Amino acid sequence: MAKVRGAIVVDIEKCKGCGVCVVACPASVIELSPNVNSKGYHYAEPVNHDACTGCTNCAVVCPDGVISVYRIKN
Amino acid sequence: MADNISIEEIIKPENLVYAKTGVMTDNITSYCPGCGHGTTHRIIAEIIEEMGIQSETIGVAPVGCSVLMYNFMDIDIQQAAHGRAPAVATAIKRLLPEKFVFTYQGDGDLAAIGTAETIHACNRGENILIVFINNGIYGMTGGQMAPTTLEGMKSSTSPYGRDVAMMGNPLKMTDIVATLPGTYYVTRQSVHKPGNVRKSKKAIRKALEYQKLNKGTCFIEIVSNCPSGWKMEPVESNEWMEKNMFPFYPLGDLKVPAE
Amino acid sequence: MEKELRLMKGNEALAEAAIRAGADGYFGYPITPQSEVMEYLMQEKPHERTGMVVLQAESEVAAINMVYGGAGCGKMVMTSSSSPGVSLKQEGITYIAGAELPCLIVNVVRGGPGLGTIQPAQSDYFQATKGGGHGDYNLIVLAPSSVQEMADFVELAFDLAFKYRNPAMILSDGAIGQMMEKVWLKPQKERNLKLPEWGTTGKTPGRERNIITSLDLNPAKQEQFNHKLQAKYREMEKNEVRYEEFQCDDAEYLFVAYGTSARVCQKAIQLARAEGIKVGLLRPITLFPFPKKIIHERAGQVKGILCVEMSAGQMVEDVRLAVNGLIPVEHWGRMGGIVPTPEEAVENLKSKIIGG
């Protein structure tokens, strides 16, 4: 059976670390990084890569439009 | 084997399913982390892109946090005096009737100082879209009480909570404009969760499609958050909004065209 | 539509001239003594004649912001009102000046302060010529003294407004707005459908987005912008001063007066000259830019100047600045909606200037 796999790319420098994407992700892919960007924000980053289905929820809800989503179907 | 696919193999241009629309500029917005303004800007821009109307759309920015909207959306924009956006948009639309015209206004702008302009534009049935961001507070000036501030809600000018006996009741402008014959489509949405963002986006699209048909004023309230003004973490502010704002400002359509 | 001679009220002539000048839009709110402007426009159905949009707004505030919106698209738009209404428009006017938008604002002045009276006055001179709202800005201000000029100045005001991307005002008064005179109306001009490049008409792929705003939070840039505005006003002072002189060549004394007061002074000159008093009249047509240079020159030739104004003395301050102490400059006028008589003007010339 075909499995959908996804991946996200966060524009780290433009992320304000609000965390809205973290709670929006149904697969708990995203966390706020312990590191900060040059503005001092703990930016969002995908940690649980394999669980990402590319559903776009994180990007859809991102107030700063910093998330790009990729998806493939095998 | 699916499980063996590397991240690098997924992140390829041909697999891109979502990216920031080109109708948003590359400027970083001036909004606080987690603020619904950015999301609302983005979905308006996405609809403009999807409908292919970038060259036919004119926005009107308010005074308030979104005064600098023209830095973030790559369309022609006029910045109006406080509360006057519906009057400004009225003239733009009447003089350029073939264009798509929308205003973007906060609650102080639309429901306090601009009450007359809002009601009369809606009552005349101007063929414009009014996007109304209601976060129950004056964000830009530092969290003062707005006409939409809930009863008991604290702000810098209602530090002990809004006392309705002294300060009056929160105003439901969307309910008011829904009663006016000039409005065609009136809805209240939010952008705090993916499902809500998608609904809001649909509403914006519908409104612009109705505008093309000269149906009258479309009015979309977005109940939103103000983490800084409410003095909350962004995610916490969205939860607070669901618990406190939505009961008073329930989401859903207030006026839908008869099919 | 050809050149035409008609008998009209000043307000009606202005409205007809606006249609014939090819104006794109008028946005107004009723107020005495200028309501005939919108009444005339509505009756004429300019939308059918030329495609001009006419809309009765919910307030003067809304009307001036409609002008902002239309002007921001590069359209030729206008509003008209009278003193209390023009006070309400000041917010919009300063935004228009700050966004460098061309438009026409007509003030058919009535007596004030407050609700005042509905009779003619000239007590809005300061408001009109010193900006009116907040911030450092100026309007181009034209002062008609006849029904003919009510008509002629519409096109002139629009031309200047677009030339400088600056709001222009026709500062009339209740007498000129209400009086009937014969007026030559110009032939109909085509509306200009080719809009300027800077307006918000939709961002086409070939250009950057157009932004209409008066905001710049960077003080260095805001100062730079203010310098730009000031340079524009100096340019107007260099190029756009307009005035008219009556019997100034042999004059020993001078009236300086505009609008209705200037008409009174023309008669006063006849009366005074019958008594052997050689007096002339200098009538500023542009109140901004003010005809400083010619007033200064005339001050070198005459013995004294009487400013006749239907106010407590407003333009007299600009005349004094122009004269710069060379000769006595006095003010005389009536207030509260009273038009001065020529006899009173002569009497006051004698008592304040000749006898003084």
XYZ file of C-alpha atoms in Angstrom:
689
model
C 0.000 0.000 0.000
C 1.250 3.434 -0.910
C 2.528 5.454 1.977
C 2.584 9.222 2.015
C 5.812 10.751 3.237
C 6.365 14.420 3.886
C 9.035 16.844 4.950
C 9.104 20.457 5.962
C 11.654 23.201 5.645
C 11.538 26.081 8.096
C 12.970 29.465 7.161
C 14.743 29.654 10.496
C 15.707 33.316 10.327
C 12.122 34.400 9.695
C 10.573 32.111 12.311
C 9.387 33.895 15.455
C 9.077 30.712 17.515
C 5.405 31.181 18.348
C 4.834 27.440 18.503
C 1.458 27.504 16.774
C 2.751 24.920 14.281
C 3.879 22.622 17.079
C 0.341 22.143 18.384
C -1.124 22.104 14.880
C 0.952 19.107 13.776
C -1.114 15.919 14.105
C 2.018 13.754 14.036
C 4.117 15.668 16.589
C 6.854 16.269 14.047
C 7.805 19.788 15.150
C 9.412 21.198 18.268
C 10.879 24.537 19.151
C 14.633 24.333 18.932
C 16.777 24.796 22.031
C 18.872 27.019 19.750
C 17.898 30.544 18.736
C 18.057 32.430 15.462
C 19.778 35.787 15.114
C 16.738 37.558 16.573
C 16.825 35.300 19.626
C 13.761 33.233 18.779
C 13.653 29.515 19.508
C 12.681 28.596 15.980
C 10.509 25.666 14.955
C 12.246 22.602 13.578
C 11.159 19.157 12.488
C 12.524 16.543 14.870
C 10.324 13.539 14.281
C 10.999 13.450 10.525
C 9.635 10.047 9.750
C 6.187 10.848 11.080
C 5.621 13.773 8.680
C 2.895 13.128 6.133
C 3.193 16.483 4.445
C -0.337 17.430 5.534
C 0.584 21.155 5.453
C -1.214 21.954 8.713
C 1.889 23.562 10.150
C 2.403 25.769 7.115
C -1.267 26.664 6.839
C -1.387 27.953 10.385
C 2.021 29.658 10.420
C 1.514 33.419 10.947
C 4.814 34.175 9.269
C 4.630 31.865 6.294
C 8.048 30.380 7.036
C 7.254 26.717 6.441
C 7.504 24.969 3.090
C 6.049 21.476 2.763
C 7.080 18.628 0.461
C 5.243 15.403 -0.077
C 5.691 12.193 -2.049
C 3.523 9.170 -2.480
C 5.174 5.822 -2.941
C 10.871 0.933 0.023
C 9.020 3.907 1.388
C 10.673 3.850 4.757
C 14.073 4.167 3.217
C 13.396 7.432 1.469
C 15.649 10.148 2.787
C 14.562 13.657 3.649
C 16.734 14.920 0.816
C 14.793 12.832 -1.653
C 11.496 14.322 -0.469
C 12.692 17.921 -0.440
C 12.781 18.453 -4.159
C 11.008 21.160 -6.151
C 8.708 18.657 -7.814
C 7.439 17.512 -4.417
C 6.666 20.974 -3.085
C 3.067 21.143 -1.905
C 3.086 24.335 0.121
C 5.234 27.443 0.123
C 4.774 31.092 0.894
C 2.848 32.782 -1.896
C 4.639 35.280 -4.079
C 1.872 37.770 -3.358
C 3.455 38.123 0.095
C 6.727 40.074 0.025
C 9.908 38.752 1.604
C 9.738 41.372 4.360
C 9.426 39.979 7.865
C 6.085 41.145 9.255
C 6.025 43.578 12.153
C 3.575 41.359 14.017
C 4.316 39.732 17.348
C 4.966 35.971 17.416
C 1.763 33.993 16.985
C -0.396 36.942 15.914
C -3.278 36.125 13.588
C -2.600 39.184 11.424
C 0.208 37.401 9.620
C -1.914 34.345 8.916
C -4.804 36.445 7.671
C -2.521 38.494 5.404
C -1.107 35.311 3.991
C -4.417 33.678 3.177
C -5.695 36.844 1.498
C -2.500 36.843 -0.566
C -2.934 33.143 -1.358
C -6.461 33.723 -2.651
C -5.258 36.645 -4.755
C -2.639 34.350 -6.243
C -5.038 31.454 -6.759
C -7.606 33.684 -8.452
C -4.886 35.348 -10.516
C -6.020 38.836 -9.554
C -2.820 40.436 -8.244
C -2.943 43.058 -10.984
C -6.596 43.800 -10.324
C -6.625 44.022 -6.536
C -6.383 47.152 -4.421
C -6.165 46.875 -0.654
C -6.876 49.511 1.950
C -4.870 49.331 5.162
C -6.094 50.796 8.458
C -4.420 52.525 11.358
C -3.394 49.983 13.947
C -1.022 47.029 13.942
C -1.702 46.360 10.272
C -0.986 49.933 9.183
C 2.132 48.606 7.432
C 0.232 45.937 5.495
C 1.657 47.453 2.317
C 5.103 46.231 3.340
C 3.917 42.636 3.425
C 1.509 42.202 0.529
C 2.751 42.711 -2.993
C -0.293 44.534 -4.308
C -1.313 48.183 -4.687
C -2.389 49.456 -1.293
C -3.687 52.686 0.156
C -3.210 53.363 3.834
C -6.301 55.089 5.194
C -6.815 57.401 8.136
C -8.049 55.722 11.318
C -11.449 54.146 10.697
C -11.881 55.599 7.223
C -10.922 52.582 5.138
C -14.512 51.808 4.030
C -14.886 55.375 2.715
C -11.543 55.168 0.928
C -12.488 51.782 -0.539
C -15.907 53.099 -1.576
C -14.334 55.669 -3.857
C -11.714 53.288 -5.241
C -14.381 50.755 -6.158
C -16.776 53.316 -7.614
C -14.036 54.855 -9.734
C -12.463 51.522 -10.708
C -15.480 49.195 -10.622
C -13.711 46.401 -12.456
C -11.057 46.037 -9.734
C -11.190 43.922 -6.575
C -11.142 46.166 -3.521
C -10.834 45.122 0.098
C -10.256 46.816 3.418
C -8.366 45.259 6.265
C -9.250 46.712 9.655
C -8.898 46.016 13.332
C -11.590 46.361 15.957
C -10.618 49.831 17.119
C -10.443 51.055 13.557
C -13.642 49.429 12.328
C -15.866 49.246 15.398
C -14.959 52.437 17.291
C -13.597 55.387 15.334
C -14.805 54.027 11.990
C -18.282 52.874 13.019
C -20.048 55.344 10.751
C -17.900 54.562 7.719
C -18.348 50.816 8.271
C -22.103 50.920 8.678
C -22.712 53.284 5.793
C -20.445 51.455 3.356
C -22.254 48.222 4.265
C -25.635 49.908 4.077
C -24.921 51.300 0.627
C -23.900 47.792 -0.334
C -20.540 48.877 -1.683
C -19.050 46.066 -3.735
C -16.055 45.653 -1.482
C -14.734 43.077 0.938
C -14.208 44.177 4.520
C -11.865 41.985 6.551
C -12.298 42.711 10.227
C -9.716 41.467 12.702
C -11.279 41.303 16.144
C -8.844 40.628 18.953
C -10.689 42.631 21.558
C -7.903 45.111 22.125
C -5.942 48.046 20.714
C -2.729 46.210 19.904
C -0.524 48.862 18.394
C -0.985 51.541 21.019
C -0.208 49.080 23.772
C -3.229 47.022 24.759
C -5.980 49.500 25.563
C -9.649 48.565 25.809
C -11.392 48.215 22.440
C -15.105 48.387 21.641
C -14.930 44.596 21.383
C -13.123 43.956 24.693
C -15.087 41.338 26.601
C -16.853 42.054 29.856
C -14.377 41.630 32.676
C -11.421 41.471 30.280
C -8.342 43.312 31.416
C -6.578 45.885 29.276
C -4.324 48.833 30.006
C -7.341 51.135 30.167
C -9.556 48.606 31.941
C -6.895 47.298 34.331
C -9.488 45.809 36.690
C -11.476 44.284 33.851
C -14.110 45.854 31.626
C -16.887 47.112 33.858
C -19.851 47.315 31.523
C -21.801 49.596 33.836
C -19.049 52.167 33.479
C -17.437 51.349 30.148
C -20.288 49.986 28.110
C -20.759 46.602 26.513
C -18.635 44.914 23.904
C -19.938 45.665 20.439
C -20.848 42.963 17.924
C -20.325 44.896 14.712
C -20.612 41.818 12.551
C -24.075 41.099 13.900
C -25.041 44.701 13.208
C -23.840 44.773 9.612
C -25.499 41.412 8.944
C -28.872 43.120 9.471
C -28.179 45.713 6.777
C -29.692 45.099 3.348
C -26.457 46.137 1.634
C -24.422 43.213 2.954
C -24.463 40.036 0.906
C -22.230 37.665 2.791
C -21.297 38.039 6.445
C -19.288 35.467 8.328
C -17.164 35.126 11.454
C -14.113 32.894 11.312
C -10.730 32.416 12.939
C -7.207 31.508 11.861
C -5.806 29.834 14.979
C -6.020 26.218 13.769
C -5.422 24.674 10.343
C -9.084 23.819 9.850
C -10.132 27.340 10.730
C -7.526 28.844 8.410
C -8.901 26.750 5.571
C -12.462 27.897 6.330
C -11.393 31.527 6.473
C -9.632 31.129 3.176
C -12.762 29.724 1.585
C -14.733 32.649 2.967
C -12.301 35.159 1.450
C -12.474 33.408 -1.887
C -16.260 33.395 -1.844
C -16.334 37.069 -0.942
C -14.085 38.015 -3.848
C -16.106 35.874 -6.221
C -19.281 37.622 -5.059
C -17.526 40.942 -5.601
C -16.972 40.003 -9.206
C -20.722 39.535 -9.503
C -21.427 42.949 -7.884
C -23.464 41.404 -5.114
C -22.861 43.962 -2.387
C -20.665 44.197 0.660
C -18.988 41.063 1.963
C -17.863 41.218 5.551
C -15.542 38.695 7.171
C -14.729 38.935 10.845
C -11.661 37.032 11.962
C -11.736 36.514 15.713
C -8.071 36.647 16.521
C -5.569 36.785 19.313
C -3.241 39.405 20.701
C -0.608 37.530 22.678
C 1.267 40.703 23.615
C -1.819 42.718 24.518
C -3.372 39.830 26.399
C -0.004 39.106 27.999
C -0.009 35.414 27.070
C 2.110 32.927 25.192
C 0.833 32.539 21.606
C -0.554 29.021 22.035
C -2.055 29.971 25.395
C -3.701 33.018 23.788
C -5.360 30.807 21.189
C -6.723 28.560 23.918
C -7.949 31.582 25.848
C -9.612 32.860 22.691
C -11.466 29.589 22.164
C -12.638 29.555 25.762
C -13.531 33.230 26.173
C -13.930 34.962 22.808
C -15.807 32.275 20.881
C -18.767 32.034 23.283
C -19.399 35.773 22.825
C -18.282 35.934 19.184
C -19.410 32.520 17.906
C -17.825 31.355 14.658
C -19.959 30.722 11.607
C -21.961 32.434 8.894
C -24.252 35.291 9.919
C -25.602 35.949 6.472
C -25.311 33.699 3.454
C -26.709 34.322 0.011
C -29.805 32.391 -0.894
C -28.670 29.755 -3.376
C -20.891 70.618 -25.442
C -19.846 74.058 -26.655
C -18.780 77.212 -24.893
C -21.927 78.657 -23.398
C -23.179 81.792 -21.640
C -25.459 81.094 -18.686
C -26.926 82.884 -15.679
C -26.002 80.804 -12.665
C -25.307 80.763 -8.964
C -21.632 80.512 -8.053
C -22.154 77.071 -6.561
C -23.941 75.840 -9.671
C -21.319 77.297 -11.981
C -18.621 75.499 -10.021
C -20.517 72.220 -10.286
C -21.089 72.598 -14.020
C -17.458 73.561 -14.514
C -16.404 70.400 -12.675
C -18.369 68.251 -15.103
C -16.990 70.160 -18.079
C -13.427 69.994 -16.739
C -13.712 66.209 -16.923
C -13.711 65.505 -13.184
C -13.954 61.811 -12.325
C -15.667 62.071 -8.985
C -17.398 64.295 -6.458
C -18.010 63.256 -2.853
C -19.894 65.599 -0.550
C -22.215 66.195 2.335
C -24.900 68.890 2.460
C -24.176 72.136 4.284
C -25.404 75.674 3.762
C -24.369 77.798 1.851
C -22.893 75.334 -0.656
C -25.505 72.582 -0.949
C -26.308 73.637 -4.517
C -23.038 72.062 -5.649
C -24.183 68.499 -4.987
C -27.832 69.275 -5.767
C -26.800 70.553 -9.184
C -24.542 67.580 -9.816
C -27.222 65.072 -8.848
C -29.722 66.793 -11.104
C -27.329 66.845 -14.043
C -26.648 63.069 -13.909
C -22.966 63.544 -14.710
C -22.605 59.787 -14.777
C -24.630 59.812 -17.955
C -22.990 62.946 -19.336
C -19.338 62.049 -18.768
C -19.116 59.016 -16.499
C -18.354 61.210 -13.478
C -19.197 59.570 -10.140
C -21.199 61.662 -7.662
C -21.875 60.310 -4.195
C -23.505 61.788 -1.111
C -21.387 60.571 1.790
C -22.481 59.932 5.369
C -20.327 62.799 6.656
C -17.723 65.322 5.621
C -15.184 62.993 7.166
C -16.252 60.147 4.891
C -16.440 62.473 1.886
C -12.848 63.687 2.208
C -11.657 60.120 2.709
C -13.486 59.117 -0.450
C -11.533 61.908 -2.112
C -8.360 60.363 -0.651
C -9.288 56.984 -2.111
C -10.133 58.357 -5.539
C -7.110 60.654 -5.653
C -4.944 57.709 -4.611
C -5.979 55.988 -7.844
C -4.850 59.069 -9.781
C -8.421 60.141 -10.479
C -9.583 63.743 -10.690
C -11.768 63.999 -7.613
C -13.215 66.746 -5.474
C -15.372 67.660 -2.544
C -17.055 70.844 -1.407
C -18.319 72.088 1.907
C -18.612 75.140 4.117
C -16.631 76.119 7.188
C -17.857 73.666 9.875
C -17.718 70.882 7.322
C -14.247 71.874 6.192
C -13.094 71.700 9.804
C -14.296 68.089 9.812
C -12.355 67.415 6.626
C -9.047 68.591 8.048
C -7.935 65.117 9.074
C -8.419 63.855 5.545
C -6.784 66.931 4.033
C -3.572 66.520 6.016
C -3.442 62.832 4.989
C -3.955 63.867 1.370
C -1.155 66.432 1.644
C 1.041 63.881 3.400
C 0.395 61.262 0.731
C 0.974 63.896 -1.985
C -2.355 63.400 -3.691
C -3.948 65.880 -6.075
C -7.550 66.868 -5.445
C -9.879 69.831 -5.183
C -11.540 70.955 -1.964
C -14.026 73.807 -2.123
C -14.837 75.885 0.944
C -17.787 78.246 0.554
C -17.010 80.048 3.773
C -19.631 81.061 6.344
C -19.220 82.933 9.603
C -17.858 81.185 12.671
C -16.618 80.035 15.097
C -18.585 76.896 15.838
C -21.838 76.574 13.981
C -21.642 80.356 13.565
C -23.956 81.546 10.860
C -24.848 80.675 7.294
C -23.929 84.134 6.001
C -20.694 84.826 4.084
C -17.378 85.321 5.840
C -13.641 85.101 5.216
C -12.684 83.844 8.630
C -11.218 80.552 7.382
C -8.201 82.236 5.780
C -5.758 80.948 8.392
C -7.167 77.429 8.164
C -6.939 77.428 4.382
C -3.550 79.036 3.905
C -1.582 77.694 6.865
C -2.351 74.043 6.264
C -5.428 73.573 8.396
C -4.717 70.194 9.900
C -1.656 68.902 11.731
C 1.848 68.878 10.325
C 3.797 71.201 8.046
C 1.915 71.422 4.790
C 0.197 73.866 2.488
C -2.665 73.741 0.063
C -2.766 75.648 -3.185
C -5.490 78.180 -2.380
C -7.462 80.028 -5.042
C -9.866 82.820 -4.085
C -12.585 83.553 -6.655
C -14.368 86.907 -6.569
C -17.013 86.216 -9.183
C -19.239 83.461 -10.478
C -17.013 83.350 -13.550
C -14.018 82.582 -11.361
C -16.000 79.937 -9.442
C -16.227 78.170 -12.782
C -12.763 78.974 -14.145
C -10.840 78.032 -11.025
C -12.072 74.428 -11.058
C -9.911 73.473 -13.998
C -7.056 75.683 -12.816
C -7.154 74.086 -9.359
C -7.080 70.580 -10.827
C -4.217 71.508 -13.165
C -2.155 72.878 -10.290
C -3.086 69.966 -8.019
C -1.842 67.435 -10.571
C 1.184 69.515 -11.515
C 2.398 69.481 -7.913
C 0.620 66.353 -6.595
C -0.876 68.540 -3.908
C -4.400 69.270 -2.704
C -5.838 72.534 -4.007
C -8.594 74.558 -2.404
C -11.040 77.032 -3.827
C -11.693 79.402 -0.924
C -14.942 81.102 -1.768
C -17.613 82.548 0.484
C -21.354 82.417 0.915
C -21.891 85.543 -1.170
C -20.077 84.285 -4.247
C -21.545 80.807 -3.845
C -25.103 82.138 -3.698
C -25.046 85.114 -6.069
C -26.172 84.795 -9.666
C -24.112 86.245 -12.475
C -23.591 85.522 -16.091
C -20.859 83.025 -16.676
C -19.093 81.692 -19.727
C -18.799 77.953 -19.450
C -16.008 76.211 -21.306
C -16.707 73.400 -23.744
C -16.825 69.875 -22.353
C -13.413 68.286 -21.888
C -12.954 64.553 -22.282
C -12.308 62.748 -19.023
C -8.712 61.646 -18.863
C -8.808 57.865 -18.801
C -5.048 57.471 -18.817
C -4.190 57.416 -15.138
C -0.842 58.536 -13.700
C 1.729 55.846 -12.962
C 1.799 56.349 -9.206
C -1.854 55.515 -8.471
C -3.269 52.314 -7.022
C -4.860 50.801 -10.091
C -3.647 47.225 -9.618
C -0.021 46.113 -9.630
C 0.719 45.012 -13.152
C 3.665 42.642 -13.686
C 5.851 45.372 -15.156
C 6.042 47.556 -12.082
C 6.561 47.690 -8.328
C 3.443 47.918 -6.175
C 2.089 51.430 -5.665
C 1.610 52.499 -2.081
C -0.379 55.507 -0.978
C 0.536 56.471 2.557
C 1.596 59.414 4.676
C 3.449 57.243 7.188
C 7.187 56.895 7.644
C 8.300 55.772 11.076
C 11.934 56.553 10.313
C 12.454 60.147 11.489
C 15.366 60.743 9.127
C 13.200 59.744 6.182
C 10.260 61.686 7.526
C 12.420 64.799 7.752
C 13.653 64.206 4.232
C 10.054 63.930 3.089
C 9.209 67.187 4.847
C 12.074 68.875 3.026
C 10.660 67.551 -0.226
C 7.255 69.027 0.583
C 8.804 72.365 1.499
C 10.758 72.426 -1.750
C 7.489 71.854 -3.589
C 5.862 74.800 -1.791
C 8.841 77.049 -2.655
C 8.443 75.989 -6.269
C 4.763 77.002 -6.141
C 5.775 80.367 -4.700
C 8.127 80.821 -7.632
C 5.697 79.800 -10.375
C 2.087 80.060 -9.330
C 1.458 83.442 -7.714
C -1.626 85.044 -9.189
C -3.163 88.421 -8.399
C -5.049 91.246 -10.021
C -4.541 95.014 -9.696
C -7.039 97.843 -10.113
C -5.876 101.408 -10.511
C -2.595 100.805 -8.760
C -0.340 102.749 -11.106
C -1.076 106.219 -9.723
C -2.232 105.010 -6.305
C -1.093 106.663 -3.097
C -2.984 104.159 -0.984
C -3.853 100.542 -1.470
C -6.616 98.173 -0.529
C -5.581 94.553 -0.318
C -8.621 92.314 -0.397
C -9.761 89.031 -1.943
C -13.076 87.435 -2.852
C -16.216 89.343 -1.902
C -14.212 91.990 -0.047
C -12.312 92.760 -3.238
C -15.597 93.473 -5.029
C -16.558 95.858 -2.236
C -13.180 97.564 -2.548
C -13.618 98.092 -6.299
C -16.678 100.202 -5.565
C -14.877 101.874 -2.655
C -12.125 102.940 -5.057
C -14.707 104.746 -7.227
C -16.131 106.534 -4.189
C -12.710 107.492 -2.858
C -11.423 108.700 -6.213
C -14.544 110.866 -6.580
C -13.292 112.567 -3.419
C -9.781 112.871 -4.877
C -8.239 110.035 -2.889
C -5.934 108.043 -5.137
C -6.445 104.478 -3.985
C -5.958 101.186 -5.799
C -6.696 97.550 -5.111
C -4.451 94.577 -5.096
C -6.505 91.383 -5.145
C -4.620 88.199 -4.318
C -6.032 85.347 -6.410
C -3.712 82.720 -4.983
C -3.810 83.004 -1.199
C -1.173 80.302 -1.158
C 1.262 80.987 -2.694
C 0.661 84.537 -1.458
C 1.639 87.475 -3.720
C 4.288 88.723 -1.302
C 6.655 90.147 -3.882
C 4.206 92.489 -5.619
C 2.808 93.665 -2.281
C 6.327 94.495 -1.157
C 6.945 96.354 -4.400
C 3.704 98.327 -4.101
C 4.593 99.177 -0.510
C 7.531 101.127 -1.901
C 5.140 103.265 -3.907
C 2.103 103.900 -1.671
C 1.746 105.530 1.733
C -0.361 102.931 3.449
C -2.378 99.730 2.979
C -5.813 98.816 4.288
C -6.683 95.120 4.265
C -10.407 94.663 4.006
C -11.495 91.213 5.133
C -14.679 89.634 6.414
C -12.797 88.427 9.483
C -11.065 89.795 12.556
C -7.931 90.287 10.450
C -6.192 87.215 9.084
C -4.712 87.968 5.670
C -3.423 91.256 7.108
C -0.715 89.252 8.868
C 0.634 88.008 5.543
C 0.429 91.516 4.081
C 2.391 92.890 7.033
C 5.039 90.199 6.556
C 5.273 91.125 2.882
C 5.462 94.855 3.599
C 7.972 94.217 6.348
C 7.443 97.536 8.127
C 7.915 99.808 5.116
C 4.545 101.537 5.513
C 1.519 101.299 7.806
C -0.714 98.275 7.187
C -4.072 98.137 8.930
C -7.026 95.821 8.894
C -10.663 96.646 8.754
C -13.489 94.227 8.339
C -16.851 92.918 9.396
C -17.470 89.577 11.059
C -20.194 87.084 11.763
C -21.636 87.033 8.258
C -21.819 90.772 7.519
C -20.532 92.008 4.171
C -18.824 95.406 4.492
C -20.132 98.350 2.478
C -17.931 100.428 0.145
C -18.755 103.567 2.168
C -17.489 101.932 5.351
C -14.333 100.864 3.520
C -13.611 104.444 2.413
C -14.303 105.787 5.889
C -11.906 103.306 7.398
C -9.276 104.047 4.767
C -9.482 107.655 5.851
C -9.488 107.063 9.582
C -7.000 104.180 9.792
C -4.563 105.034 6.990
C -4.861 108.555 5.598
C -5.688 110.303 8.863
C -3.387 108.032 10.847
